[in-house]
Short mmCIF file of C-alpha atoms in Angstrom, two decimals:
data_model
loop_
_atom_site.label_atom_id
_atom_site.label_comp_id
_atom_site.label_asym_id
_atom_site.label_seq_id
_atom_site.Cartn_x
_atom_site.Cartn_y
_atom_site.Cartn_z
CA MET A 1 15.98 -4.02 2.74
CA GLY A 2 14.98 -6.46 -0.21
CA ALA A 3 13.19 -3.09 -1.56
CA TYR A 4 14.15 -3.44 -5.39
CA THR A 5 16.66 -4.63 -7.66
CA GLN A 6 18.62 -2.56 -9.83
CA VAL A 7 21.11 -3.11 -12.58
CA MET A 8 24.55 -1.34 -13.50
CA ALA A 9 26.70 -1.18 -16.24
CA PHE A 10 30.03 -3.15 -14.41
CA ASP A 11 33.62 -2.14 -16.11
CA LEU A 12 34.76 -5.70 -15.16
CA GLU A 13 38.11 -5.36 -17.07
CA ARG A 14 39.28 -2.61 -14.63
CA TYR A 15 37.93 -4.37 -11.83
CA ARG A 16 40.08 -7.32 -12.46
CA GLU A 17 43.17 -4.58 -13.33
CA SER A 18 42.81 -2.25 -10.36
CA GLU A 19 41.58 -4.45 -7.72
CA LEU A 20 41.58 -8.00 -8.08
CA PRO A 21 45.47 -7.75 -7.12
CA ASP A 22 45.24 -6.02 -3.97
CA LEU A 23 41.95 -8.21 -2.96
CA ARG A 24 43.79 -11.91 -3.95
CA ALA A 25 46.56 -10.12 -1.66
CA ALA A 26 44.42 -9.56 1.30
CA LEU A 27 43.01 -13.21 1.46
CA ALA A 28 46.79 -14.70 0.70
CA LYS A 29 47.50 -12.68 3.59
CA TRP A 30 45.66 -14.75 5.79
CA ASP A 31 46.41 -18.02 3.93
CA LEU A 32 43.08 -18.51 2.08
CA LEU A 33 43.89 -18.21 -1.79
CA GLU A 34 45.61 -21.52 -1.81
CA ALA A 35 43.05 -22.96 0.30
CA CYS A 36 39.39 -21.62 -1.02
CA GLN A 37 37.20 -23.80 -3.21
CA LYS A 38 34.53 -21.76 -3.47
CA LEU A 39 36.04 -18.45 -5.51
CA ASP A 40 37.10 -18.60 -8.81
CA LEU A 41 40.14 -16.24 -10.25
CA ASP A 42 37.25 -13.26 -9.86
CA LEU A 43 36.40 -13.88 -6.57
CA GLY A 44 33.20 -15.03 -8.03
CA VAL A 45 31.41 -17.98 -6.86
CA LYS A 46 33.66 -20.86 -8.76
CA HIS A 47 30.73 -23.25 -10.55
CA HIS A 48 30.74 -25.61 -13.18
CA GLY A 49 27.01 -25.40 -13.65
CA LEU A 50 24.00 -24.11 -12.66
CA SER A 51 23.24 -26.31 -9.48
CA THR A 52 26.67 -24.87 -7.35
CA LEU A 53 24.70 -21.13 -8.04
CA SER A 54 21.50 -22.22 -7.07
CA GLU A 55 22.26 -23.60 -4.06
CA ILE A 56 24.75 -21.04 -2.55
CA GLN A 57 23.15 -18.69 0.11
CA ALA A 58 24.74 -15.24 0.70
CA ASP A 59 24.88 -14.59 4.62
CA ARG A 60 26.10 -12.28 6.87
CA GLN A 61 29.07 -14.43 8.30
CA GLY A 62 29.93 -15.07 4.57
CA GLY A 63 28.45 -17.13 1.85
CA CYS A 64 30.38 -20.64 1.89
CA ASN A 65 29.40 -23.41 4.01
CA ALA A 66 32.44 -25.97 2.59
CA THR A 67 32.86 -28.50 5.11
CA ASP A 68 35.88 -29.67 4.13
CA CYS A 69 37.96 -26.75 3.76
CA GLU A 70 40.64 -26.64 5.93
CA ALA A 71 40.48 -23.04 6.50
CA ARG A 72 37.17 -22.53 7.46
CA GLU A 73 37.71 -21.47 11.11
CA ARG A 74 39.76 -18.89 10.57
CA CYS A 75 37.83 -17.41 6.66
CA PRO A 76 35.79 -14.48 6.98
CA PHE A 77 33.51 -15.95 4.36
CA HIS A 78 32.95 -19.27 5.79
CA ARG A 79 29.54 -19.34 8.05
CA ARG A 80 31.60 -21.37 10.92
CA SER A 81 33.78 -18.60 11.38
CA GLN A 82 33.80 -17.10 14.61
CA ALA A 83 34.57 -13.64 13.89
CA PRO A 84 31.12 -11.97 12.57
CA LEU A 85 32.65 -8.43 12.60
CA ARG A 86 35.57 -9.53 10.86
CA SER A 87 33.54 -11.01 8.27
CA GLU A 88 31.03 -7.43 7.84
CA HIS A 89 34.47 -5.63 7.52
CA PHE A 90 35.51 -8.18 4.79
CA MET A 91 32.78 -8.35 2.72
CA ARG A 92 32.16 -4.42 2.74
CA VAL A 93 35.73 -4.37 1.51
CA PHE A 94 35.21 -6.60 -1.26
CA GLN A 95 31.88 -5.08 -2.07
CA ALA A 96 33.31 -1.48 -2.26
CA LYS A 97 36.10 -2.87 -4.55
CA ALA A 98 33.53 -3.92 -6.89
CA LYS A 99 31.08 -0.82 -6.50
CA ALA A 100 34.00 1.39 -7.05
CA HIS A 101 33.42 -0.05 -11.30
CA TRP A 102 29.93 0.21 -11.20
CA LEU A 103 29.18 2.95 -14.33
CA GLU A 104 26.59 5.77 -14.44
CA SER A 105 26.77 5.62 -18.20
CA PRO A 106 24.69 3.51 -19.48
CA ALA A 107 22.27 4.83 -16.81
CA PRO A 108 21.35 1.91 -14.18
CA VAL A 109 18.26 0.25 -14.63
CA ASN A 110 15.68 -0.24 -12.02
CA LEU A 111 14.43 -3.74 -12.38
CA GLY A 112 11.37 -3.41 -9.50
CA LYS A 113 10.77 -5.28 -6.64
CA ASP A 114 9.86 -8.48 -7.96
CA PHE A 115 13.42 -9.43 -9.87
CA GLN A 116 14.85 -12.17 -7.57
CA PHE A 117 16.33 -15.38 -8.35
CA TYR A 118 13.61 -17.34 -7.26
CA THR A 119 10.97 -15.20 -9.57
CA LEU A 120 13.01 -15.53 -12.76
CA ALA A 121 12.90 -19.38 -12.36
CA TRP A 122 9.50 -18.77 -11.98
CA TRP A 123 9.50 -16.89 -14.94
CA TYR A 124 11.31 -19.36 -16.87
CA GLY A 125 8.99 -22.30 -15.86
CA ASN A 126 5.95 -19.92 -16.23
CA GLU A 127 6.72 -19.16 -20.25
CA LEU A 128 7.23 -23.51 -20.59
CA GLY A 129 3.45 -23.39 -19.13
CA LEU A 130 4.58 -24.78 -15.86
CA GLU A 131 3.95 -22.86 -12.43
CA TYR A 132 5.76 -22.41 -9.04
CA THR A 133 7.92 -25.79 -7.77
CA ASP A 134 7.48 -27.09 -11.29
CA ALA A 135 8.42 -23.84 -13.11
CA GLU A 136 11.47 -23.94 -10.43
CA ARG A 137 12.34 -27.74 -11.00
CA ALA A 138 12.28 -26.77 -14.97
CA PHE A 139 14.91 -23.77 -14.42
CA LEU A 140 17.18 -25.95 -12.56
CA ALA A 141 17.19 -29.17 -15.21
CA ALA A 142 17.39 -26.74 -18.04
CA GLN A 143 20.12 -27.37 -20.50
CA ASP A 144 20.21 -23.76 -22.33
CA ARG A 145 22.37 -21.38 -21.71
CA LEU A 146 19.93 -18.47 -20.07
CA PRO A 147 19.13 -19.90 -16.55
CA LEU A 148 22.79 -20.15 -15.81
CA LEU A 149 23.30 -16.91 -17.03
CA LEU A 150 20.30 -15.47 -15.18
CA ALA A 151 22.06 -17.27 -12.32
CA ARG A 152 25.43 -15.79 -12.45
CA LEU A 153 23.66 -12.62 -12.17
CA CYS A 154 21.81 -13.18 -9.15
CA LYS A 155 24.29 -15.28 -7.59
CA ARG A 156 27.97 -14.64 -8.28
CA ALA A 157 28.80 -12.30 -5.63
CA ALA A 158 27.20 -14.62 -3.22
CA ILE A 159 30.09 -15.57 -1.10
CA TRP A 160 30.82 -11.34 0.08
CA GLY A 161 27.72 -9.60 -1.47
CA TRP A 162 25.33 -9.72 1.55
CA ALA A 163 24.59 -6.28 2.77
CA ASP A 164 22.25 -6.35 6.02
CA GLY A 165 18.88 -7.87 6.99
CA GLY A 166 18.86 -10.76 5.29
CA TYR A 167 15.69 -10.10 2.65
CA GLY A 168 17.89 -10.60 -0.75
CA GLU A 169 19.78 -7.61 -0.25
CA GLY A 170 23.27 -6.88 -1.60
CA CYS A 171 25.46 -7.14 -4.22
CA LEU A 172 24.15 -10.21 -5.88
CA GLY A 173 26.13 -10.80 -9.05
CA TRP A 174 27.78 -9.97 -12.25
CA LEU A 175 28.28 -10.92 -15.76
CA SER A 176 31.06 -10.20 -17.94
CA ALA A 177 30.57 -8.10 -21.52
CA GLU A 178 30.82 -11.41 -23.05
CA GLU A 179 28.27 -13.08 -20.93
CA ALA A 180 25.78 -9.60 -21.48
CA LEU A 181 25.79 -10.04 -25.19
CA GLN A 182 24.62 -13.56 -24.45
CA LEU A 183 21.90 -13.14 -22.13
CA ALA A 184 20.68 -10.51 -24.85
CA GLU A 185 21.04 -12.97 -27.18
CA ASP A 186 19.22 -15.58 -25.23
CA LEU A 187 16.35 -13.17 -23.88
CA ALA A 188 15.69 -11.97 -27.73
CA ALA A 189 14.31 -15.78 -28.48
CA TYR A 190 11.42 -14.63 -25.97
CA ASP A 191 8.73 -12.44 -26.56
CA LEU A 192 8.84 -10.25 -23.77
CA SER A 193 6.31 -7.45 -25.36
CA GLY A 194 2.93 -6.40 -23.63
CA ASP A 195 1.03 -8.22 -25.70
CA ALA A 196 2.95 -11.62 -26.18
CA PRO A 197 0.41 -14.47 -25.75
CA LEU A 198 0.24 -16.64 -22.42
CA PRO A 199 1.27 -20.10 -22.51
CA ALA A 200 -2.05 -21.90 -22.64
CA ASP A 201 -1.03 -24.53 -19.72
CA LEU A 202 -0.63 -21.64 -17.01
CA GLN A 203 -3.75 -22.17 -14.79
CA ASP A 204 -2.82 -19.53 -11.69
CA ASP A 205 -5.00 -16.05 -12.54
CA ASP A 206 -2.13 -14.32 -10.64
CA VAL A 207 0.65 -15.69 -12.72
CA ARG A 208 -1.37 -14.83 -15.87
CA GLN A 209 -2.49 -11.51 -15.48
CA VAL A 210 0.52 -9.98 -13.16
CA THR A 211 3.49 -12.27 -12.29
CA LEU A 212 3.94 -13.25 -15.91
CA PRO A 213 3.33 -9.97 -17.49
CA ALA A 214 5.62 -7.94 -15.00
CA MET A 215 8.71 -10.10 -15.00
CA ARG A 216 8.10 -10.31 -19.32
CA ALA A 217 8.54 -6.02 -19.16
CA CYS A 218 11.34 -6.60 -16.53
CA LEU A 219 13.57 -8.59 -18.74
CA ALA A 220 12.86 -6.77 -21.55
CA GLN A 221 14.43 -3.72 -19.91
CA LEU A 222 17.43 -6.29 -19.23
CA ARG A 223 17.76 -7.61 -22.53
CA ASP A 224 18.05 -4.25 -23.95
CA PHE A 225 20.17 -2.89 -21.25
CA ALA A 226 22.30 -6.09 -21.74
CA GLN A 227 22.43 -5.45 -25.23
CA VAL A 228 23.86 -1.80 -25.25
CA CYS A 229 26.61 -2.68 -21.89
CA GLY A 230 27.64 -5.55 -23.69
CA SER A 231 28.38 -3.75 -27.22
CA GLN A 232 30.36 -1.23 -25.14
CA GLN A 233 32.65 -3.80 -23.78
CA LEU A 234 30.91 -3.69 -20.21
CA GLY A 235 29.38 -5.74 -18.11
CA LEU A 236 26.61 -5.80 -15.65
CA PHE A 237 26.19 -5.94 -11.95
CA LEU A 238 22.99 -6.67 -10.04
CA GLU A 239 22.09 -4.96 -6.70
CA ARG A 240 19.23 -5.34 -4.52
CA HIS A 241 18.46 -2.58 -2.12
CA MET B 1 -7.11 -6.88 3.02
CA PRO B 2 -5.41 -9.40 5.30
CA ASP B 3 -6.94 -10.34 8.38
CA LEU B 4 -5.46 -12.24 11.61
CA THR B 5 -8.00 -15.18 10.83
CA ARG B 6 -6.71 -15.49 7.54
CA LEU B 7 -2.91 -15.15 8.15
CA ALA B 8 -3.67 -17.83 11.01
CA GLN B 9 -4.08 -20.16 8.20
CA SER B 10 -0.34 -19.84 7.84
CA PRO B 11 1.17 -23.08 10.06
CA LYS B 12 3.90 -20.45 11.13
CA ILE B 13 1.43 -17.88 12.47
CA ALA B 14 -0.74 -20.43 14.11
CA LEU B 15 1.75 -21.85 16.28
CA MET B 16 2.74 -18.39 17.68
CA SER B 17 2.02 -17.19 21.45
CA ASP B 18 -1.00 -14.95 21.77
CA THR B 19 1.32 -12.28 22.47
CA GLN B 20 3.01 -12.65 19.11
CA LYS B 21 -0.37 -12.54 17.59
CA THR B 22 -1.51 -9.88 19.21
CA ARG B 23 1.31 -7.83 17.85
CA ILE B 24 0.97 -9.05 14.27
CA GLU B 25 -2.77 -8.06 15.00
CA ALA B 26 -1.72 -4.57 15.45
CA VAL B 27 1.12 -4.45 12.60
CA LEU B 28 -1.84 -5.67 10.18
CA ALA B 29 -4.09 -3.12 11.37
CA TYR B 30 -1.75 -0.24 11.01
CA PHE B 31 -0.27 -1.89 7.50
CA ASN B 32 -3.77 -1.73 6.20
CA SER B 33 -4.11 1.79 7.25
CA LEU B 34 -1.34 2.27 4.97
CA GLU B 35 -2.86 1.24 1.80
CA ASN B 36 -2.44 4.34 -0.81
CA ARG B 37 -0.72 6.28 1.23
CA SER B 38 3.01 7.87 0.83
CA ILE B 39 5.52 6.26 3.29
CA GLN B 40 9.09 6.77 4.07
CA ILE B 41 10.68 3.57 5.59
CA SER B 42 13.93 3.84 7.54
CA GLU B 43 15.80 1.32 9.17
CA GLN B 44 19.00 0.32 11.52
CA LEU B 45 20.36 -2.76 11.62
CA CYS B 46 22.31 -3.55 15.04
CA PHE B 47 24.40 -6.52 16.92
CA ASP B 48 24.13 -5.63 20.29
CA PRO B 49 20.50 -3.70 20.97
CA GLN B 50 21.20 -4.06 24.95
CA ARG B 51 24.09 -1.46 24.30
CA ALA B 52 21.29 0.66 22.89
CA TRP B 53 21.22 1.37 19.25
CA ASP B 54 23.73 4.20 18.89
CA ARG B 55 26.39 1.68 19.00
CA HIS B 56 26.99 -1.27 17.11
CA CYS B 57 24.17 -0.15 14.53
CA THR B 58 25.92 -1.17 10.93
CA LEU B 59 23.75 0.10 8.18
CA VAL B 60 21.08 2.89 7.58
CA ASN B 61 18.20 2.39 4.43
CA ARG B 62 15.73 4.55 3.64
CA LEU B 63 13.33 4.22 1.07
CA SER B 64 9.83 6.14 0.09
CA PHE B 65 6.85 4.92 -1.74
CA GLU B 66 3.22 4.83 -2.47
CA VAL B 67 1.62 1.81 -0.88
CA GLN B 68 -0.65 0.13 -3.20
CA ARG B 69 -1.66 -2.87 -0.97
CA VAL B 70 -0.84 -5.19 2.05
CA GLY B 71 0.12 -8.64 1.08
CA TRP B 72 1.36 -11.83 2.56
CA GLN B 73 3.17 -14.98 2.10
CA MET B 74 1.21 -17.31 3.73
CA SER B 75 3.89 -20.23 3.62
CA GLY B 76 6.11 -18.27 5.20
CA GLY B 77 4.26 -15.81 7.30
CA HIS B 78 6.11 -12.77 5.57
CA LEU B 79 4.19 -9.38 5.49
CA TYR B 80 4.62 -6.94 3.11
CA LEU B 81 3.53 -3.28 2.08
CA TRP B 82 3.50 -3.44 -1.72
CA GLY B 83 4.30 -0.49 -3.63
CA ALA B 84 4.50 -0.53 -7.72
CA GLU B 85 8.00 -1.07 -7.68
CA MET B 86 9.43 -1.05 -4.24
CA GLN B 87 8.68 -3.46 -1.37
CA TYR B 88 8.86 -3.50 2.26
CA GLY B 89 8.61 -6.72 4.19
CA PHE B 90 9.52 -8.50 7.24
CA PHE B 91 9.02 -12.53 8.55
CA SER B 92 6.47 -12.68 11.44
CA GLY B 93 8.13 -15.03 13.04
CA HIS B 94 11.28 -12.06 13.85
CA LEU B 95 8.84 -9.64 15.08
CA VAL B 96 9.58 -8.50 18.79
CA ALA B 97 8.19 -5.38 19.28
CA PHE B 98 5.94 -3.07 17.72
CA GLU B 99 4.72 0.62 18.62
CA GLN B 100 2.61 2.72 16.39
CA GLN B 101 3.46 6.86 17.26
CA GLU B 102 1.46 9.39 16.13
CA ASN B 103 2.55 9.72 12.74
CA GLY B 104 4.38 6.36 11.99
CA ALA B 105 5.52 3.34 13.90
CA GLU B 106 8.45 1.39 14.83
CA LEU B 107 9.13 -2.39 14.40
CA ILE B 108 12.03 -4.16 15.62
CA GLU B 109 12.79 -8.12 14.49
CA HIS B 110 15.36 -10.02 15.71
CA LEU B 111 16.99 -11.83 12.47
CA SER B 112 19.92 -14.23 13.92
CA ASP B 113 21.45 -14.51 17.04
CA ALA B 114 23.43 -11.46 17.02
CA LEU B 115 21.32 -9.52 14.54
CA TRP B 116 18.50 -6.73 15.13
CA ARG B 117 16.69 -4.59 12.50
CA LYS B 118 14.85 -1.73 13.53
CA THR B 119 12.07 -0.19 11.21
CA ARG B 120 10.88 2.93 11.18
CA ILE B 121 7.65 3.67 8.96
CA ASN B 122 6.85 7.35 8.61
CA ASN B 123 3.19 7.98 7.08
CA ARG B 124 3.62 11.58 7.45
CA MET B 125 6.26 12.07 5.16
CA GLY B 126 9.16 14.48 6.57
CA LEU B 127 7.87 14.43 9.95
CA LEU B 128 10.17 11.83 11.62
CA PRO B 129 13.45 12.15 11.14
CA ALA B 130 15.79 9.17 9.68
CA PRO B 131 18.02 7.29 12.42
CA SER B 132 21.60 8.32 12.36
CA ARG B 133 24.24 6.66 14.03
CA ASP B 134 24.57 9.62 16.48
CA GLU B 135 20.98 9.24 17.65
#
């Protein structure tokens, strides 16, 4: 439904031990494992930088749109495959395997309706005094680690994370425990408190009075949750309902 | 509150047929009546509505929240009910049916070649049953 976003503690190590062998075996059975260019060893989006993640879009028939993959006609995660029900089945299986390692403790945190990839890009630019498309450009061109970590959290599961109606819902992505601590560290460099000063260059009243304060509050929650999870050797998983 | 005159400035809506504009106007009037009210929303997804919503219905989601205001995204022609921490929204170009009922409304969207979404909004919570696969 695309109604709101929640972050959970994720036991990535157990996922790797318990589920990955089965999931990789399922892909191998369809003769997809060797051919796949889009999935990494954890079956997240294979990427070398931010651009790969920012461009990928979850889709009901799979998030892959590789044009030169020899397996694209038979792959359940490729949009050209002609078997939407098989895509749905595969995606449900992959999602269920990941969800099995979401934890109830530490308790999941509701990050609200506005927490999405594009609003995170806007936030990053807003902190630099930039708005909308300028803010997005700054995010995509960033050389620091934070945008990449946020993109991993929002996009890493995009190949198989699609949920339903196409309003951004689904299993979005995850961070390892090490990355969770990095995220907490990088967010700690920002003043995310309610009385943090606004960048002087921001002109839009809606951004100044509503959007930026709301995103800061969400990110303060995420920072604290990431610190708790990372300290317990747990990763994070992001879901949008 | 948004009205169709303002929404018509959206290029996506300006290009729509009169029938579609009338439909969206009805949704807007209904949405505007929901401000500051608690609602319950449930949705079904379907690959083949010709075979009725009791087959090929995949997922059912439900949520409840208080509508703070009606919102829209001018560039994309999206309409929203915004709560404090949750939202419901749809793209006006996807809307193929809207029916206001005694205690709520029902919207059907054609999302892609073979995907439809039916959303029920209950503005008198507890009276409308949530959809199920057996309905």
